[in-house]
Each structure stands twice: as structure tokens, then as C-alpha cells.
């Protein structure tokens, strides 16, 4: 399949908060672990969202000088896909940002502290067993980590960006506070009231949610549990 360097702004995911008129083309994202609607090319993040530089040329200079850090590592590919909950750090400016989703379904960056920039959150989406029966966790951001802990699919891990080791764990369960990243209630914090499996093979999990007195259903895949009564991470 051909790889395109650019695409029409009109064809960009609706979650991207970019101008649709004016300049016709925009950088196409490099395929990664995140869904296209939950990630944005680094060049777009820096030029149009964070606005750290006005031109692609200036952004390339910053990347070549290793002045832009994503999840603890310098990135030099301008089309690197920055995904939901990823952290961009600009050490020289003393700035750190996390990619989140707002209540109108648009991805945007919020400024966070230096301490919060030390970790990302990711959901356990799969488990595999390596040679010598070593258990491996597959995370929503594409990372794979070894762990003997008994984590379940849907649980959220707070992962140190330098060591890539879990530092905190939140279980996916009823009564937990969750953050929604899709569907009809994006960017909303809501309690998980109950979950149920539907379909002939019972493979699709639906969560019944409650927020502000309203009850509604959403696909459990669109949820990230973030705490009990309050969020344990800044997302607004």
C-alpha cells in the first residue's frame, strides 16, 4: 500500500482541531498503535496546536537538536504519531503537555507539571506469553512490557516513561471513574454503573455509565479508568 506524505485537510479526522480551509494539505500520520482519530502527526501538534514554531523548517531544526521529547525520548520524525495521553516536553522552555480529548470530541493539549510528564497512562489491551513462560502485557499505546502482576484487560497502568515500568494500577470495575475518548460523550468523566457483554459470541463489552444524573451506554473500548471518586491524573 502506498504511503502518502500529505492528505487534504478536509479528509483529516474530525477529532483534529485544525483549520479546514486555506492551506489545502496537511501531514498524514505515520501508522502506529493509536487509531487515526486518536493521534496527530508531531509536526501538526507543534505547529498548529502547541504553536511552538510557525514553519515545518523550524520544527525540523528543533527535532534535529533533540529539543522535543515525546514520552521521555527525543523524536526526529516530524510525522511521528502522537497519541491520546502521550506527553510532549520542551525542556528548554520548561513546558510539558499531554494530549487529551475535550467534550466536543476534539484532541487538544493541556499543560502539565514536570512530575506529571514523567508518566503516561495506557490500557491493557492484550496479553501474550513469551519464551520461558514470560508474561507480556500489550498496551493501548503500542508498548509491550513484561510483568508478573495479575493485570486484566481493560485495566489502566501509569507507566514511567523512562523505565517503562508500571508505577500505579487502576482496575476496570463497576463504580470506577472513567474518561471517555469516543462515541457520543467524548471527554466526559463518568462512573461505570455496570458492564454487559452482547453479540452472539458475547465478545463486545458495553458499559452502562452515569454522569450528572444521566445514564447512558457506550463501548467499553472507549473508556479509560482513571480513579475511584476523583481522577488520579490531570486531563482537563
Short mmCIF file of C-alpha atoms in Angstrom, two decimals:
data_model
loop_
_atom_site.label_atom_id
_atom_site.label_comp_id
_atom_site.label_asym_id
_atom_site.label_seq_id
_atom_site.Cartn_x
_atom_site.Cartn_y
_atom_site.Cartn_z
CA UNK A 1 0.00 0.00 0.00
CA UNK A 2 1.33 3.42 -0.91
CA UNK A 3 2.37 5.76 1.88
CA UNK A 4 1.20 9.33 1.44
CA UNK A 5 3.16 12.21 2.94
CA UNK A 6 0.19 14.55 2.94
CA UNK A 7 -3.59 14.47 2.80
CA UNK A 8 -6.32 17.01 2.25
CA UNK A 9 -7.27 18.97 5.35
CA UNK A 10 -10.88 18.19 4.52
CA UNK A 11 -10.06 14.49 4.83
CA UNK A 12 -8.33 14.86 8.20
CA UNK A 13 -10.11 13.16 11.14
CA UNK A 14 -12.81 15.31 12.72
CA UNK A 15 -11.00 14.94 16.02
CA UNK A 16 -8.12 17.06 14.73
CA UNK A 17 -8.64 20.71 15.77
CA UNK A 18 -7.17 22.18 12.60
CA UNK A 19 -8.37 24.71 10.05
CA UNK A 20 -10.12 23.05 7.12
CA UNK A 21 -9.82 25.98 4.73
CA UNK A 22 -6.80 27.90 3.48
CA UNK A 23 -3.77 25.67 3.01
CA UNK A 24 -5.08 22.56 1.25
CA UNK A 25 -2.68 19.90 2.53
CA UNK A 26 -1.72 18.63 5.95
CA UNK A 27 0.79 16.00 7.08
CA UNK A 28 -0.51 12.44 7.01
CA UNK A 29 0.22 10.43 10.16
CA UNK A 30 2.63 7.52 10.26
CA UNK A 31 0.67 4.34 11.07
CA UNK A 32 1.06 3.49 14.74
CA UNK A 33 -0.61 1.84 17.70
CA UNK A 34 -3.23 4.54 18.09
CA UNK A 35 -6.29 4.87 15.88
CA UNK A 36 -6.00 7.72 13.41
CA UNK A 37 -8.77 9.67 15.16
CA UNK A 38 -6.86 9.40 18.46
CA UNK A 39 -3.47 10.59 17.21
CA UNK A 40 -1.93 13.57 15.40
CA UNK A 41 1.38 13.91 13.50
CA UNK A 42 4.04 15.59 15.62
CA UNK A 43 4.54 18.41 13.10
CA UNK A 44 0.84 19.30 13.34
CA UNK A 45 0.99 19.18 17.14
CA UNK A 46 3.92 21.58 17.30
CA UNK A 47 2.88 23.97 14.53
CA UNK A 48 -0.89 24.19 14.91
CA UNK A 49 -1.79 23.09 18.43
CA UNK A 50 1.08 23.95 20.77
CA UNK A 51 2.33 26.55 18.26
CA UNK A 52 5.96 26.30 19.30
CA UNK A 53 7.10 27.09 15.74
CA UNK A 54 5.45 28.53 12.64
CA UNK A 55 7.10 26.52 9.89
CA UNK A 56 7.99 22.90 9.22
CA UNK A 57 11.59 24.00 8.64
CA UNK A 58 11.81 25.44 12.16
CA UNK A 59 10.24 22.31 13.62
CA UNK A 60 12.81 20.12 11.87
CA UNK A 61 15.58 22.20 13.45
CA UNK A 62 14.10 21.62 16.90
CA UNK A 63 13.79 17.88 16.30
CA UNK A 64 17.32 17.56 14.92
CA UNK A 65 18.61 19.38 18.01
CA UNK A 66 16.71 16.87 20.19
CA UNK A 67 14.74 19.69 21.81
CA UNK A 68 11.38 17.91 21.54
CA UNK A 69 10.77 14.94 23.82
CA UNK A 70 7.79 12.59 23.45
CA UNK A 71 7.15 10.15 26.28
CA UNK A 72 10.67 10.58 27.60
CA UNK A 73 12.51 10.15 24.30
CA UNK A 74 13.70 12.65 21.66
CA UNK A 75 11.83 12.26 18.38
CA UNK A 76 13.23 13.29 14.98
CA UNK A 77 10.43 12.16 12.67
CA UNK A 78 8.08 15.09 12.03
CA UNK A 79 5.26 12.69 11.20
CA UNK A 80 5.60 10.62 14.33
CA UNK A 81 2.08 9.91 15.61
CA UNK A 82 1.40 11.48 18.98
CA UNK A 83 -1.46 9.54 20.55
CA UNK A 84 -4.06 10.14 23.23
CA UNK A 85 -2.41 10.68 26.66
CA UNK A 86 1.10 10.97 25.17
CA UNK A 87 3.35 13.65 26.65
CA UNK A 88 5.34 16.24 24.70
CA UNK A 89 8.09 18.01 26.63
CA UNK A 90 10.10 21.06 25.60
CA UNK A 91 12.92 21.14 28.19
CA UNK A 92 14.44 24.48 27.12
CA UNK A 93 11.07 26.18 27.53
CA UNK A 94 10.24 24.26 30.69
CA UNK A 95 6.92 23.17 29.18
CA UNK A 96 5.11 19.83 29.23
CA UNK A 97 1.86 18.90 27.50
CA UNK A 98 -0.47 15.90 27.47
CA UNK A 99 -2.79 15.08 24.56
CA UNK A 100 -6.40 14.67 25.70
CA UNK A 101 -9.90 14.91 24.22
CA UNK A 102 -12.36 17.68 25.03
CA UNK A 103 -16.14 17.45 25.37
CA UNK A 104 -16.75 18.39 21.73
CA UNK A 105 -14.67 15.46 20.55
CA UNK A 106 -11.52 17.36 19.61
CA UNK A 107 -8.00 16.38 20.58
CA UNK A 108 -6.12 19.12 22.37
CA UNK A 109 -3.12 19.63 24.62
CA UNK A 110 -3.22 20.61 28.26
CA UNK A 111 -0.16 21.89 30.08
CA UNK A 112 1.03 19.62 32.88
CA UNK A 113 3.70 19.71 35.56
CA UNK A 114 7.20 18.29 35.24
CA UNK A 115 6.23 15.49 37.64
CA UNK A 116 3.17 14.51 35.61
CA UNK A 117 5.31 14.44 32.47
CA UNK A 118 7.24 11.54 33.98
CA UNK A 119 4.46 9.07 33.25
CA UNK A 120 1.80 8.20 30.70
CA UNK A 121 -1.36 6.18 31.14
CA UNK A 122 -2.14 3.22 28.92
CA UNK A 123 -4.76 0.50 28.93
CA UNK A 124 -4.05 -3.22 28.94
CA UNK A 125 -5.48 -4.42 25.62
CA UNK A 126 -3.88 -7.85 25.39
CA UNK A 127 -1.63 -10.43 26.99
CA UNK A 128 0.93 -12.74 25.43
CA UNK A 129 3.29 -15.37 26.77
CA UNK A 130 6.90 -15.29 25.60
CA UNK A 131 9.56 -17.97 25.77
CA UNK A 132 10.17 -19.48 29.21
CA UNK A 133 6.57 -18.56 30.10
CA UNK A 134 7.36 -14.86 30.50
CA UNK A 135 4.08 -12.87 30.63
CA UNK A 136 3.89 -9.78 28.44
CA UNK A 137 1.29 -7.02 28.57
CA UNK A 138 0.19 -5.31 25.35
CA UNK A 139 -0.77 -1.69 25.97
CA UNK A 140 -3.04 0.68 24.08
CA UNK A 141 -0.14 2.95 23.09
CA UNK A 142 1.76 0.12 21.41
CA UNK A 143 4.15 -0.58 24.26
CA UNK A 144 4.76 -4.15 25.39
CA UNK A 145 6.02 -4.68 28.91
CA UNK A 146 6.97 -7.71 30.96
CA UNK A 147 5.10 -8.12 34.21
CA UNK A 148 4.23 -10.89 36.63
CA UNK A 149 1.43 -8.84 38.17
CA UNK A 150 -2.13 -10.04 37.62
CA UNK A 151 -3.50 -7.23 35.48
CA UNK A 152 -6.70 -7.69 33.48
CA UNK A 153 -7.76 -6.50 30.03
CA UNK A 154 -9.19 -3.00 30.41
CA UNK A 155 -7.10 -2.08 33.44
CA UNK A 156 -5.14 1.17 33.19
CA UNK A 157 -1.47 1.45 34.09
CA UNK A 158 0.50 4.56 34.95
CA UNK A 159 3.83 3.84 33.26
CA UNK A 160 7.15 5.58 33.90
CA UNK A 161 8.29 6.98 30.54
CA UNK A 162 11.97 6.30 31.20
CA UNK A 163 11.88 2.81 32.69
CA UNK A 164 8.60 1.80 31.01
CA UNK A 165 7.60 0.09 34.23
CA UNK A 166 4.14 0.42 35.85
CA UNK A 167 4.07 2.71 38.87
CA UNK A 168 0.32 2.60 39.50
CA UNK A 169 -2.60 0.40 38.53
CA UNK A 170 -6.35 1.08 38.28
CA UNK A 171 -8.67 -1.88 37.85
CA UNK A 172 -11.51 -1.77 35.32
CA UNK A 173 -14.55 -2.39 37.52
CA UNK A 174 -18.00 -1.12 38.40
CA UNK A 175 -18.12 2.17 40.33
CA UNK A 176 -14.77 3.30 38.90
CA UNK A 177 -14.45 6.75 37.38
CA UNK A 178 -13.71 6.57 33.67
CA UNK A 179 -12.72 9.01 30.93
CA UNK A 180 -14.47 8.62 27.58
CA UNK A 181 -12.49 9.01 24.33
CA UNK A 182 -15.17 8.35 21.73
CA UNK A 183 -18.82 7.87 20.96
CA UNK A 184 -21.49 10.41 21.89
CA UNK A 185 -19.85 11.50 25.15
CA UNK A 186 -16.20 12.32 24.36
CA UNK A 187 -14.06 13.95 27.02
CA UNK A 188 -16.60 13.18 29.75
CA UNK A 189 -15.82 11.81 33.21
CA UNK A 190 -18.40 9.21 34.23
CA UNK A 191 -18.92 6.36 36.67
CA UNK A 192 -19.15 2.79 35.43
CA UNK A 193 -22.52 1.60 36.70
CA UNK A 194 -22.33 -1.88 35.19
CA UNK A 195 -20.97 -3.77 32.18
CA UNK A 196 -22.55 -6.35 29.94
CA UNK A 197 -21.44 -8.48 27.03
CA UNK A 198 -23.51 -8.53 23.86
CA UNK A 199 -23.49 -10.27 20.49
CA UNK A 200 -23.75 -13.94 19.61
CA UNK A 201 -20.28 -14.68 20.96
CA UNK A 202 -20.53 -12.21 23.84
CA UNK A 203 -17.33 -10.58 22.67
CA UNK A 204 -18.43 -6.95 22.72
CA UNK A 205 -18.48 -5.30 26.11
CA UNK A 206 -20.88 -2.43 26.74
CA UNK A 207 -20.62 -0.20 29.79
CA UNK A 208 -23.59 1.49 31.41
CA UNK A 209 -22.34 4.90 32.52
CA UNK A 210 -23.66 7.55 34.88
CA UNK A 211 -22.75 11.24 34.90
CA UNK A 212 -24.62 14.33 36.10
CA UNK A 213 -27.67 12.22 36.87
CA UNK A 214 -27.90 10.79 33.35
CA UNK A 215 -27.44 7.13 32.44
CA UNK A 216 -26.18 6.02 29.03
CA UNK A 217 -24.30 3.22 27.32
CA UNK A 218 -21.00 3.19 25.46
CA UNK A 219 -18.47 0.72 24.11
CA UNK A 220 -16.11 -0.28 26.92
CA UNK A 221 -13.19 0.06 24.48
CA UNK A 222 -13.73 3.83 24.59
CA UNK A 223 -13.14 4.00 28.34
CA UNK A 224 -10.01 4.59 30.41
CA UNK A 225 -10.50 4.10 34.15
CA UNK A 226 -8.76 6.95 35.96
CA UNK A 227 -9.71 6.65 39.62
CA UNK A 228 -12.39 5.97 42.20
CA UNK A 229 -14.14 9.22 43.13
CA UNK A 230 -11.66 11.60 41.53
CA UNK A 231 -9.29 11.45 38.57
CA UNK A 232 -5.74 10.49 39.53
CA UNK A 233 -4.35 12.30 36.51
CA UNK A 234 -4.86 15.77 35.07
CA UNK A 235 -6.97 15.54 31.90
CA UNK A 236 -8.59 18.98 31.77
#
